[in-house]
Backbone as numpy.savetxt, mean C-alpha at the origin, in Angstrom:
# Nx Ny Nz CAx CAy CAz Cx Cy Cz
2.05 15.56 7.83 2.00 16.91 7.27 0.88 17.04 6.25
0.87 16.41 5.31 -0.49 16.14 4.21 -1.87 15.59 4.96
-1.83 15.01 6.15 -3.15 15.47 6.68 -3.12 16.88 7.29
-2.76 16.82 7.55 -2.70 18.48 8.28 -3.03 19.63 6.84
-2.96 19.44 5.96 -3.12 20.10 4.65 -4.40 19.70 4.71
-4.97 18.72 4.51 -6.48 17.83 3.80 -7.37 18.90 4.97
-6.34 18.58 6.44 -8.14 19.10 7.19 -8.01 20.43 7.35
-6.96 21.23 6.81 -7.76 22.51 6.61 -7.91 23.40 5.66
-7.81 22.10 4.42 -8.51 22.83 3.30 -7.19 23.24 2.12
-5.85 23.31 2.73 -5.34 24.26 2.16 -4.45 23.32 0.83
-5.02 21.93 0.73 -4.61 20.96 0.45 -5.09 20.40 -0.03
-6.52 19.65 -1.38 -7.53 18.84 -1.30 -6.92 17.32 -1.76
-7.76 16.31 -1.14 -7.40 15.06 -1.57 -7.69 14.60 -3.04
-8.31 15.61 -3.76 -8.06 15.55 -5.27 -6.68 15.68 -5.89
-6.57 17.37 -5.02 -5.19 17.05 -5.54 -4.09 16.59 -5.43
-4.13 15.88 -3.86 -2.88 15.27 -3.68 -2.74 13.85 -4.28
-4.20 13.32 -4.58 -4.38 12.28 -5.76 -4.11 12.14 -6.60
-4.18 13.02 -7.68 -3.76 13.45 -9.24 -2.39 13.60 -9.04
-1.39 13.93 -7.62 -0.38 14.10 -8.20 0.76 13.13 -7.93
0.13 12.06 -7.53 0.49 10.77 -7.11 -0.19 10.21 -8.51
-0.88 9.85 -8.82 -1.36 9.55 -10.18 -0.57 10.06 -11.25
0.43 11.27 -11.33 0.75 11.90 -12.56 2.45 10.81 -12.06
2.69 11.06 -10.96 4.35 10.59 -10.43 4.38 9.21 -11.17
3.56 7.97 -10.59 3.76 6.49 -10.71 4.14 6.50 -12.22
3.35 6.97 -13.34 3.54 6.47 -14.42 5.06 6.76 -14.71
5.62 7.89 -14.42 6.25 8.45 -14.82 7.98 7.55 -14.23
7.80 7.46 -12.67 8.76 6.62 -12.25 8.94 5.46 -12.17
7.59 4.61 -11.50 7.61 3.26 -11.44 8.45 2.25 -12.83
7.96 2.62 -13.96 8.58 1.81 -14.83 10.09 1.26 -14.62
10.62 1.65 -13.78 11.75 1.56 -13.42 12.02 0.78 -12.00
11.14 0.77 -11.40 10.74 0.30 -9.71 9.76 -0.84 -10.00
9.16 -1.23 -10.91 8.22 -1.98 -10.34 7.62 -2.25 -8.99
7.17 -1.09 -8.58 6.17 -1.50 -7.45 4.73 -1.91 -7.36
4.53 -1.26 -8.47 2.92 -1.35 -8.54 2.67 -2.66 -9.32
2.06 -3.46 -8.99 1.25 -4.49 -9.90 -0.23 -3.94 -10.96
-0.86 -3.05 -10.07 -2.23 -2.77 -10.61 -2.40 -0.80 -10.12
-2.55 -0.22 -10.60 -2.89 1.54 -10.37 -4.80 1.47 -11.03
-4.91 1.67 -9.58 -6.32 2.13 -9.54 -7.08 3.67 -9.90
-6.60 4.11 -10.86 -6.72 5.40 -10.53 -7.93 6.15 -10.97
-9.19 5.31 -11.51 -10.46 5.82 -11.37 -11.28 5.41 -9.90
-10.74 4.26 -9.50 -11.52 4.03 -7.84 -10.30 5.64 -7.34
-9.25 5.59 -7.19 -8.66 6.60 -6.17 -9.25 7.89 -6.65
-9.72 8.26 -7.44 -10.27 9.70 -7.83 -11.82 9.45 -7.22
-11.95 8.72 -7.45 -13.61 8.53 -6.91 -13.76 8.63 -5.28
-12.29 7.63 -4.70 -12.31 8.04 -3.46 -11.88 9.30 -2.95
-10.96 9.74 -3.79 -10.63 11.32 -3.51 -11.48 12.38 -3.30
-12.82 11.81 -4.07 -13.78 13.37 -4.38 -14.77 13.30 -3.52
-15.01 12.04 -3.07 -15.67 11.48 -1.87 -15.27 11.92 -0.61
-14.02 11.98 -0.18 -13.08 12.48 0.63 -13.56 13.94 1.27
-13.28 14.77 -0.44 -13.08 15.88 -0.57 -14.68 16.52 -0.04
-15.71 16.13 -0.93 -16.64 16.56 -0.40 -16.96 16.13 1.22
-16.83 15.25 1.78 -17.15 14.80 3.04 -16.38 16.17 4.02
-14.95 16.20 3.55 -14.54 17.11 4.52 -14.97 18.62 4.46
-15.46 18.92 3.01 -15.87 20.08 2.99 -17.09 20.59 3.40
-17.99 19.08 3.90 -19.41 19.28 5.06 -19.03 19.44 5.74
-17.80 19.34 6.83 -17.41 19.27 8.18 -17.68 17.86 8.72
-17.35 16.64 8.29 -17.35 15.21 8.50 -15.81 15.03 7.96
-14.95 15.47 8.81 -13.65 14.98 8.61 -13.24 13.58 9.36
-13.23 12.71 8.92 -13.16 11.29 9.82 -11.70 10.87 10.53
-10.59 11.64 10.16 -9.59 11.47 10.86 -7.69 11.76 10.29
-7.21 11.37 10.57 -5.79 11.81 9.57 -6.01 10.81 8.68
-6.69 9.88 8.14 -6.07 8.94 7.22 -7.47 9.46 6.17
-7.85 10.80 6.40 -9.19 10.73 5.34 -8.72 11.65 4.55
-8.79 11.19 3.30 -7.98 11.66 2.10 -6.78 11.37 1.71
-6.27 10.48 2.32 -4.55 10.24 2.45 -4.45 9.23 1.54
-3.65 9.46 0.03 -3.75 8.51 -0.89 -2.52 7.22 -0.49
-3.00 6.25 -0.12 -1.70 5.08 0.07 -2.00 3.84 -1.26
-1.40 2.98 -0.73 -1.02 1.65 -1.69 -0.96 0.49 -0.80
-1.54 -0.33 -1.32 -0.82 -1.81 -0.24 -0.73 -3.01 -1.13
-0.15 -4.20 -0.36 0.41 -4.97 -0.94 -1.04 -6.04 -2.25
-0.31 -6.49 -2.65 -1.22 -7.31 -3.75 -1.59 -8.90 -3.18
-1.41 -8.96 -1.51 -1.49 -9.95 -1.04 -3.05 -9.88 -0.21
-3.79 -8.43 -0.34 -5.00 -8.63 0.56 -6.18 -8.52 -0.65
-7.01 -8.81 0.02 -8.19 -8.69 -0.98 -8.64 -6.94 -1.13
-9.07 -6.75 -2.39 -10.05 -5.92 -2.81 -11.18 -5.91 -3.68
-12.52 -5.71 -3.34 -13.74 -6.07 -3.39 -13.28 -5.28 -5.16
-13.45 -6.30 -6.50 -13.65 -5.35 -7.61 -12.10 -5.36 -8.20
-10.89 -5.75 -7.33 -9.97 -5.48 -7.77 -9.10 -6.50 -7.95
-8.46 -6.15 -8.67 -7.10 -7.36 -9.24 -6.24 -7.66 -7.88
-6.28 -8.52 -7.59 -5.29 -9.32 -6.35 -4.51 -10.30 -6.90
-3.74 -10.10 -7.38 -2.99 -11.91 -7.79 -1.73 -12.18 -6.52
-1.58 -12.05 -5.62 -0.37 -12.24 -4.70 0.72 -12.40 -5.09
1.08 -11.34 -5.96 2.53 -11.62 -6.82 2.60 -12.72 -7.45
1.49 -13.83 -8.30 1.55 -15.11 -8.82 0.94 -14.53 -10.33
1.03 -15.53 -11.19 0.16 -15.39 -12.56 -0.77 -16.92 -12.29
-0.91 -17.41 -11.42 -2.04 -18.24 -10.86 -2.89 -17.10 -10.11
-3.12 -16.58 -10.27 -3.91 -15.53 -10.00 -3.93 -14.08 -10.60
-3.45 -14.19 -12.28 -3.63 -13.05 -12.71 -5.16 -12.79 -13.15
-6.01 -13.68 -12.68 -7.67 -13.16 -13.61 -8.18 -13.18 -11.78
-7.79 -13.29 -10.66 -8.77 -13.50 -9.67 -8.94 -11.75 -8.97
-10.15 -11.30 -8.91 -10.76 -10.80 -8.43 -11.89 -10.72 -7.29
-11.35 -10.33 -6.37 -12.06 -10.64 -5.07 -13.91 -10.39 -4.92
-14.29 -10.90 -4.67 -16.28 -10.24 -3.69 -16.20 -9.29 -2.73
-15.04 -9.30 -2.07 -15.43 -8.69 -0.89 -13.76 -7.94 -0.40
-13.96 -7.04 0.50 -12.40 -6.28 0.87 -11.98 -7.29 2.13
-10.47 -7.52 2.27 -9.67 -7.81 3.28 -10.42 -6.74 4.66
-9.97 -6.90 5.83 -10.40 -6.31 7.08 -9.95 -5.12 6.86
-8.10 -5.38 6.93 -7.31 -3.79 6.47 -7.90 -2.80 5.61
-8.96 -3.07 4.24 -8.80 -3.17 3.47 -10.38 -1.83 3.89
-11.17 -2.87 4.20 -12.38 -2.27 4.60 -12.52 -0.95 5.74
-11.11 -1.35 6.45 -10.21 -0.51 8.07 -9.96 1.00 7.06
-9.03 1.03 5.92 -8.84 2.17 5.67 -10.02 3.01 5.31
-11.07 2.08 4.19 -11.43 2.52 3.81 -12.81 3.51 4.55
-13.12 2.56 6.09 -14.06 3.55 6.59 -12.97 4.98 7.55
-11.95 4.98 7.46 -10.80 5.57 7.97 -10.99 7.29 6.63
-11.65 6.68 5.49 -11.77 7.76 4.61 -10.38 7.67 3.74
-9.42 6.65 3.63 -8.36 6.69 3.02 -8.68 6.78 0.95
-7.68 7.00 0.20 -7.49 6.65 -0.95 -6.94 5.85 -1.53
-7.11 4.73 -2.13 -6.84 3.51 -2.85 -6.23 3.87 -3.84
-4.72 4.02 -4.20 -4.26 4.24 -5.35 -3.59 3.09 -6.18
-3.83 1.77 -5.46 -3.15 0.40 -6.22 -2.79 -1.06 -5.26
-2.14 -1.77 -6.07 -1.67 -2.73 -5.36 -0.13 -2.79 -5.80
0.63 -3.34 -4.66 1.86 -3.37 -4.77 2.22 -4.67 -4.88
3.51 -4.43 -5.75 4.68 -5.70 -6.08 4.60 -6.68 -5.09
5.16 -7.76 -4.79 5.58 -8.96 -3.92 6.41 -10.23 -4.60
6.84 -10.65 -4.04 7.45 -11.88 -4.10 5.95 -12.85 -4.43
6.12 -14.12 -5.05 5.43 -14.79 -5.59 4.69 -15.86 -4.29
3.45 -15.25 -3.91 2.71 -15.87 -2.81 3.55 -15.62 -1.67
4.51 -14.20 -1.36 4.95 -13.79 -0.25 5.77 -14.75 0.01
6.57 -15.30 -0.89 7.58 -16.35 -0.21 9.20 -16.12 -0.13
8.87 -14.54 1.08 10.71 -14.74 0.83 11.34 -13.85 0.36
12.84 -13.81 0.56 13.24 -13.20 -0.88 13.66 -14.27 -2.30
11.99 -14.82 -2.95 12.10 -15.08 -4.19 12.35 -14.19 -5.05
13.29 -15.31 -5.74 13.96 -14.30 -7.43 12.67 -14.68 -8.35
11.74 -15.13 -7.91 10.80 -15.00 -9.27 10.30 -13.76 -9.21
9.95 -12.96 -9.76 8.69 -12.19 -9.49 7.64 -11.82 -10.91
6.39 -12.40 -11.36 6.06 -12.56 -12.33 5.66 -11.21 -12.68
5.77 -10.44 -12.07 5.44 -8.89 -13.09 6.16 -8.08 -12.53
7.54 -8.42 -12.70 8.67 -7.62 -12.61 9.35 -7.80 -11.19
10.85 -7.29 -10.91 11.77 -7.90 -9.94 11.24 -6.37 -9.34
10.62 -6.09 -7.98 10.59 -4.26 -7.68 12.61 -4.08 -7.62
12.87 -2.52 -7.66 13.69 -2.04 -7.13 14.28 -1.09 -6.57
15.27 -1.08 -5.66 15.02 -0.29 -4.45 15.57 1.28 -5.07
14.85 2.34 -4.77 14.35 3.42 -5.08 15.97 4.26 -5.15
16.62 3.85 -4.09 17.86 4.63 -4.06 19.14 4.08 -4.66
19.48 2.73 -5.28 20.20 2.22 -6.14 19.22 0.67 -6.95
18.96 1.79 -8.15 17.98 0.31 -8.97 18.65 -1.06 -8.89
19.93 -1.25 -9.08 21.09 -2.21 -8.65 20.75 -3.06 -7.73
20.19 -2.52 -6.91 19.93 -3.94 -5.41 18.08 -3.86 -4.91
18.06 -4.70 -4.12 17.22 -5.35 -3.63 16.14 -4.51 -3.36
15.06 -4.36 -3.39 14.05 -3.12 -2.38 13.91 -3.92 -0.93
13.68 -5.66 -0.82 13.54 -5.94 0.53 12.72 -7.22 0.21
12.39 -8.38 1.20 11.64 -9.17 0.77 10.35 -9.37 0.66
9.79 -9.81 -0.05 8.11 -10.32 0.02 7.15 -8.82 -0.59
7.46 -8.07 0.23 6.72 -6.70 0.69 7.58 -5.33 -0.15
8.31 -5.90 -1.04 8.87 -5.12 -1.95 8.91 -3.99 -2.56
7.39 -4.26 -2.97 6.85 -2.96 -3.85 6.91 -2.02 -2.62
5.71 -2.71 -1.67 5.59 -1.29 -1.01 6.59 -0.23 -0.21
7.58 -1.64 0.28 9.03 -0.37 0.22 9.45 0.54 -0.45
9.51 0.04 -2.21 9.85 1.02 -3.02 8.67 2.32 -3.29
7.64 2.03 -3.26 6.90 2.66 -3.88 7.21 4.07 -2.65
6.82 3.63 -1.02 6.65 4.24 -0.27 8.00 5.25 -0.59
9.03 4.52 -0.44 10.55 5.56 -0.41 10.30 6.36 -1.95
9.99 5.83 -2.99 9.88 6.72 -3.77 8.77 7.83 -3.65
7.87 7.90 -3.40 6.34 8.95 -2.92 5.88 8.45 -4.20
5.80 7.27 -3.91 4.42 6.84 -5.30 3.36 6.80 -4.30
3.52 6.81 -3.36 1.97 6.70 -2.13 2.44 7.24 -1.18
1.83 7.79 -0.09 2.17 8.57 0.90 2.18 7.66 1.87
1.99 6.32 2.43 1.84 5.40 2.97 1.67 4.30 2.39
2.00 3.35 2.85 1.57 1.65 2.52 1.59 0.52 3.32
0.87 -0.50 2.94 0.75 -1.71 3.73 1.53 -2.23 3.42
1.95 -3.30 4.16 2.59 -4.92 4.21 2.55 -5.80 4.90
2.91 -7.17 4.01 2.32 -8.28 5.58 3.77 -8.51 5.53
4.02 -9.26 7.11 5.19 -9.63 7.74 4.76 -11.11 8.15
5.65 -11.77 7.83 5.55 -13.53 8.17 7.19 -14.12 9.04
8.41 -13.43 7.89 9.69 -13.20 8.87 10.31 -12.70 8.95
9.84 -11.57 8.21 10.71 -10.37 8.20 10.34 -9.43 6.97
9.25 -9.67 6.63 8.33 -9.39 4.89 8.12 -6.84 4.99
7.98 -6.80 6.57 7.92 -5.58 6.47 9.10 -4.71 7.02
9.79 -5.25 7.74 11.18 -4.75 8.35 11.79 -4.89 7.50
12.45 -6.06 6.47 12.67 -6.09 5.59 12.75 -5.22 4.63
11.93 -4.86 3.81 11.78 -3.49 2.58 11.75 -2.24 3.85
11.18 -1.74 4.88 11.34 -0.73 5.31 13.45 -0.61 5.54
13.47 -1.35 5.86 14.96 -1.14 6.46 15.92 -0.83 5.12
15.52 -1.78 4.31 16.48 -1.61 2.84 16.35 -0.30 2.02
15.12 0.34 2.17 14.31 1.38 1.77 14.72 2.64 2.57
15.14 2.61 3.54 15.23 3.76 3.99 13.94 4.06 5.22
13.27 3.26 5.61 11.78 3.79 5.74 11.78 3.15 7.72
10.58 3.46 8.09 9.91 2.75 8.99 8.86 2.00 8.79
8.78 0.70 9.84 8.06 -0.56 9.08 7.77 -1.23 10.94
6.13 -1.45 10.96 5.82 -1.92 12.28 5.24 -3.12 11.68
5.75 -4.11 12.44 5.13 -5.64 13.15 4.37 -5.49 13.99
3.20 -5.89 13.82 1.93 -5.57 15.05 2.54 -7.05 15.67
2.07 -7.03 16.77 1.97 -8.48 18.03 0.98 -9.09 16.73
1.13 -10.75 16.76 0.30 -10.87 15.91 -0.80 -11.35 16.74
-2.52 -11.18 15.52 -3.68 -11.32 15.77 -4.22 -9.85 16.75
-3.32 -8.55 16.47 -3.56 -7.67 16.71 -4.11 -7.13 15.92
-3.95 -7.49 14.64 -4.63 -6.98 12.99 -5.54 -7.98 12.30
-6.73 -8.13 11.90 -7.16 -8.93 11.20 -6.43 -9.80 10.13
-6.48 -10.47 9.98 -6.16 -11.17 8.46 -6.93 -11.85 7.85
-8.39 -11.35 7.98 -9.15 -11.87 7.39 -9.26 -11.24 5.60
-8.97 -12.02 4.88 -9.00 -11.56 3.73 -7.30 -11.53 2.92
-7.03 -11.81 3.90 -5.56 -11.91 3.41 -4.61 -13.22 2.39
-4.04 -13.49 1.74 -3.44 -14.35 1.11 -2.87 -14.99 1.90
-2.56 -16.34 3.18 -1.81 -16.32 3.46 -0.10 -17.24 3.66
0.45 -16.68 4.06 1.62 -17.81 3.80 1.99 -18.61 5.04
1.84 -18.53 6.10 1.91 -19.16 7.18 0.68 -18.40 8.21
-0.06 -19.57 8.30 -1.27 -18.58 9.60 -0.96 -18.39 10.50
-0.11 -18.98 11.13 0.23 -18.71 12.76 1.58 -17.56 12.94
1.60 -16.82 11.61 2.81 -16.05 11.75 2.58 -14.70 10.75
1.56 -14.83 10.23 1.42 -13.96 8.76 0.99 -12.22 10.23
1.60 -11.33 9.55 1.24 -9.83 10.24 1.12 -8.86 9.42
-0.58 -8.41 9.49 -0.46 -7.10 8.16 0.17 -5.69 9.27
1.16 -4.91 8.48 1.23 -3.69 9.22 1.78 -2.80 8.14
2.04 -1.42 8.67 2.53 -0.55 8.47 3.96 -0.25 7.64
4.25 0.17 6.54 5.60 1.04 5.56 5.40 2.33 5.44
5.84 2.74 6.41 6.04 4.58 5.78 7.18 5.24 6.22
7.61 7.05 6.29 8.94 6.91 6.17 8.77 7.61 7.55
7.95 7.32 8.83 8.61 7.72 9.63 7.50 7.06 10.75
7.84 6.62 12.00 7.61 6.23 13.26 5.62 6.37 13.32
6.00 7.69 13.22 4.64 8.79 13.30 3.22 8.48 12.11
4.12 7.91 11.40 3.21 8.10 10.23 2.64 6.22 10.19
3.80 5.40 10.50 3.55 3.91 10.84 1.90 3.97 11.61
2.49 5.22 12.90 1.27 4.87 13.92 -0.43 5.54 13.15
-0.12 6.33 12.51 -1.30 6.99 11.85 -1.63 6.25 10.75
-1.03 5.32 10.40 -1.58 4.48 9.40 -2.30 2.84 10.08
């Protein structure tokens, strides 16, 4: 529905930016989903967006569409720690595949999301906060891929990533309320990715419906 707003105008990806930017502060404190809020790169990508579509270079439904993904892929410039504090100073050179995928897709970068500590599970560590699930703070959001369950069920992002290793995106989608795709794996790059098992690690899709999995 919010692409369908972006491409004809009646909608701009400024503002559906700013108002995802005004929400997180306001709820997350309570969810921990977010590890890191980008919100001078997402305005930058927003206005970028905005003008592109207003030449008539609309690049597709995901251009302007502010999402979030997990804190397990790389971003060129940005804080990645994979849910560890062994990696609270590492900052990547270069973007994950996904990473680089949205971004020529025309998407908006509004952060990185919560995880379990190096995606392992449902660990009880989590060094910058336990996420929680959006519809009773009381229990679980889901494993590994946490944040972006919560964040997604709450509309801190209109979409989000997650990787799946055994259950890391079905997992928070299901606990969440949401829909959550497992690509076949080596259907998705993982180049750039943190990973926890190579022969099993799957970046895909958290959003709250079938439709929106596939458009992401």
């Amino acid at each position: 529905e919010l692409a369908g707003l972006i491409r004809s105008r009646e909608v701009s990806p400024v503002e559906a930016t700013e108002a995802y930017l005004e929400r997180i502060p306001t709820v997350d404190p309570s969810l921990n989903s977010y590890i890191t809020v980008t919100a001078d790169r997402a305005l930058a990508d927003a206005r970028r967006a905005e003008g592109e579509i207003a030449a008539g270079n609309y690049r597709g439904p995901m251009h302007g569409i502010p999402v979030a993904v997990k804190d397990q892929f790389y971003t060129k410039g940005i804080l990645t720690t994979g849910g560890s504090n062994i990696l609270k100073d590492f900052v990547p050179e270069e973007d994950a595949t996904v990473i680089a995928n949205l971004d020529q897709a025309g998407a908006v970068l509004l952060g990185k999301l919560n995880m379990s500590e190096f995606a392992m599970g449902d660990a009880f560590h989590h060094p910058y906060g336990r996420p929680h699930n959006p519809w009773d703070l009381s229990r679980n959001a889901g494993t590994s891929s946490s944040g972006s369950g919560a964040a997604t069920a709450a509309f801190l992002c209109a979409t989000s990533l997650g990787e799946d290793t055994g259950g890391s995106i079905r997992g928070p989608a299901s606990f969440c309320g949401l829909a959550g795709i497992r690509p076949t794996w080596g259907r998705v790059s993982r180049y750039g990715v943190l990973g926890a098992s190579w022969s099993m690690d799957a970046v895909g899709p958290i959003s709250r419906t079938v439709a929106d999995c596939a458009m992401t």
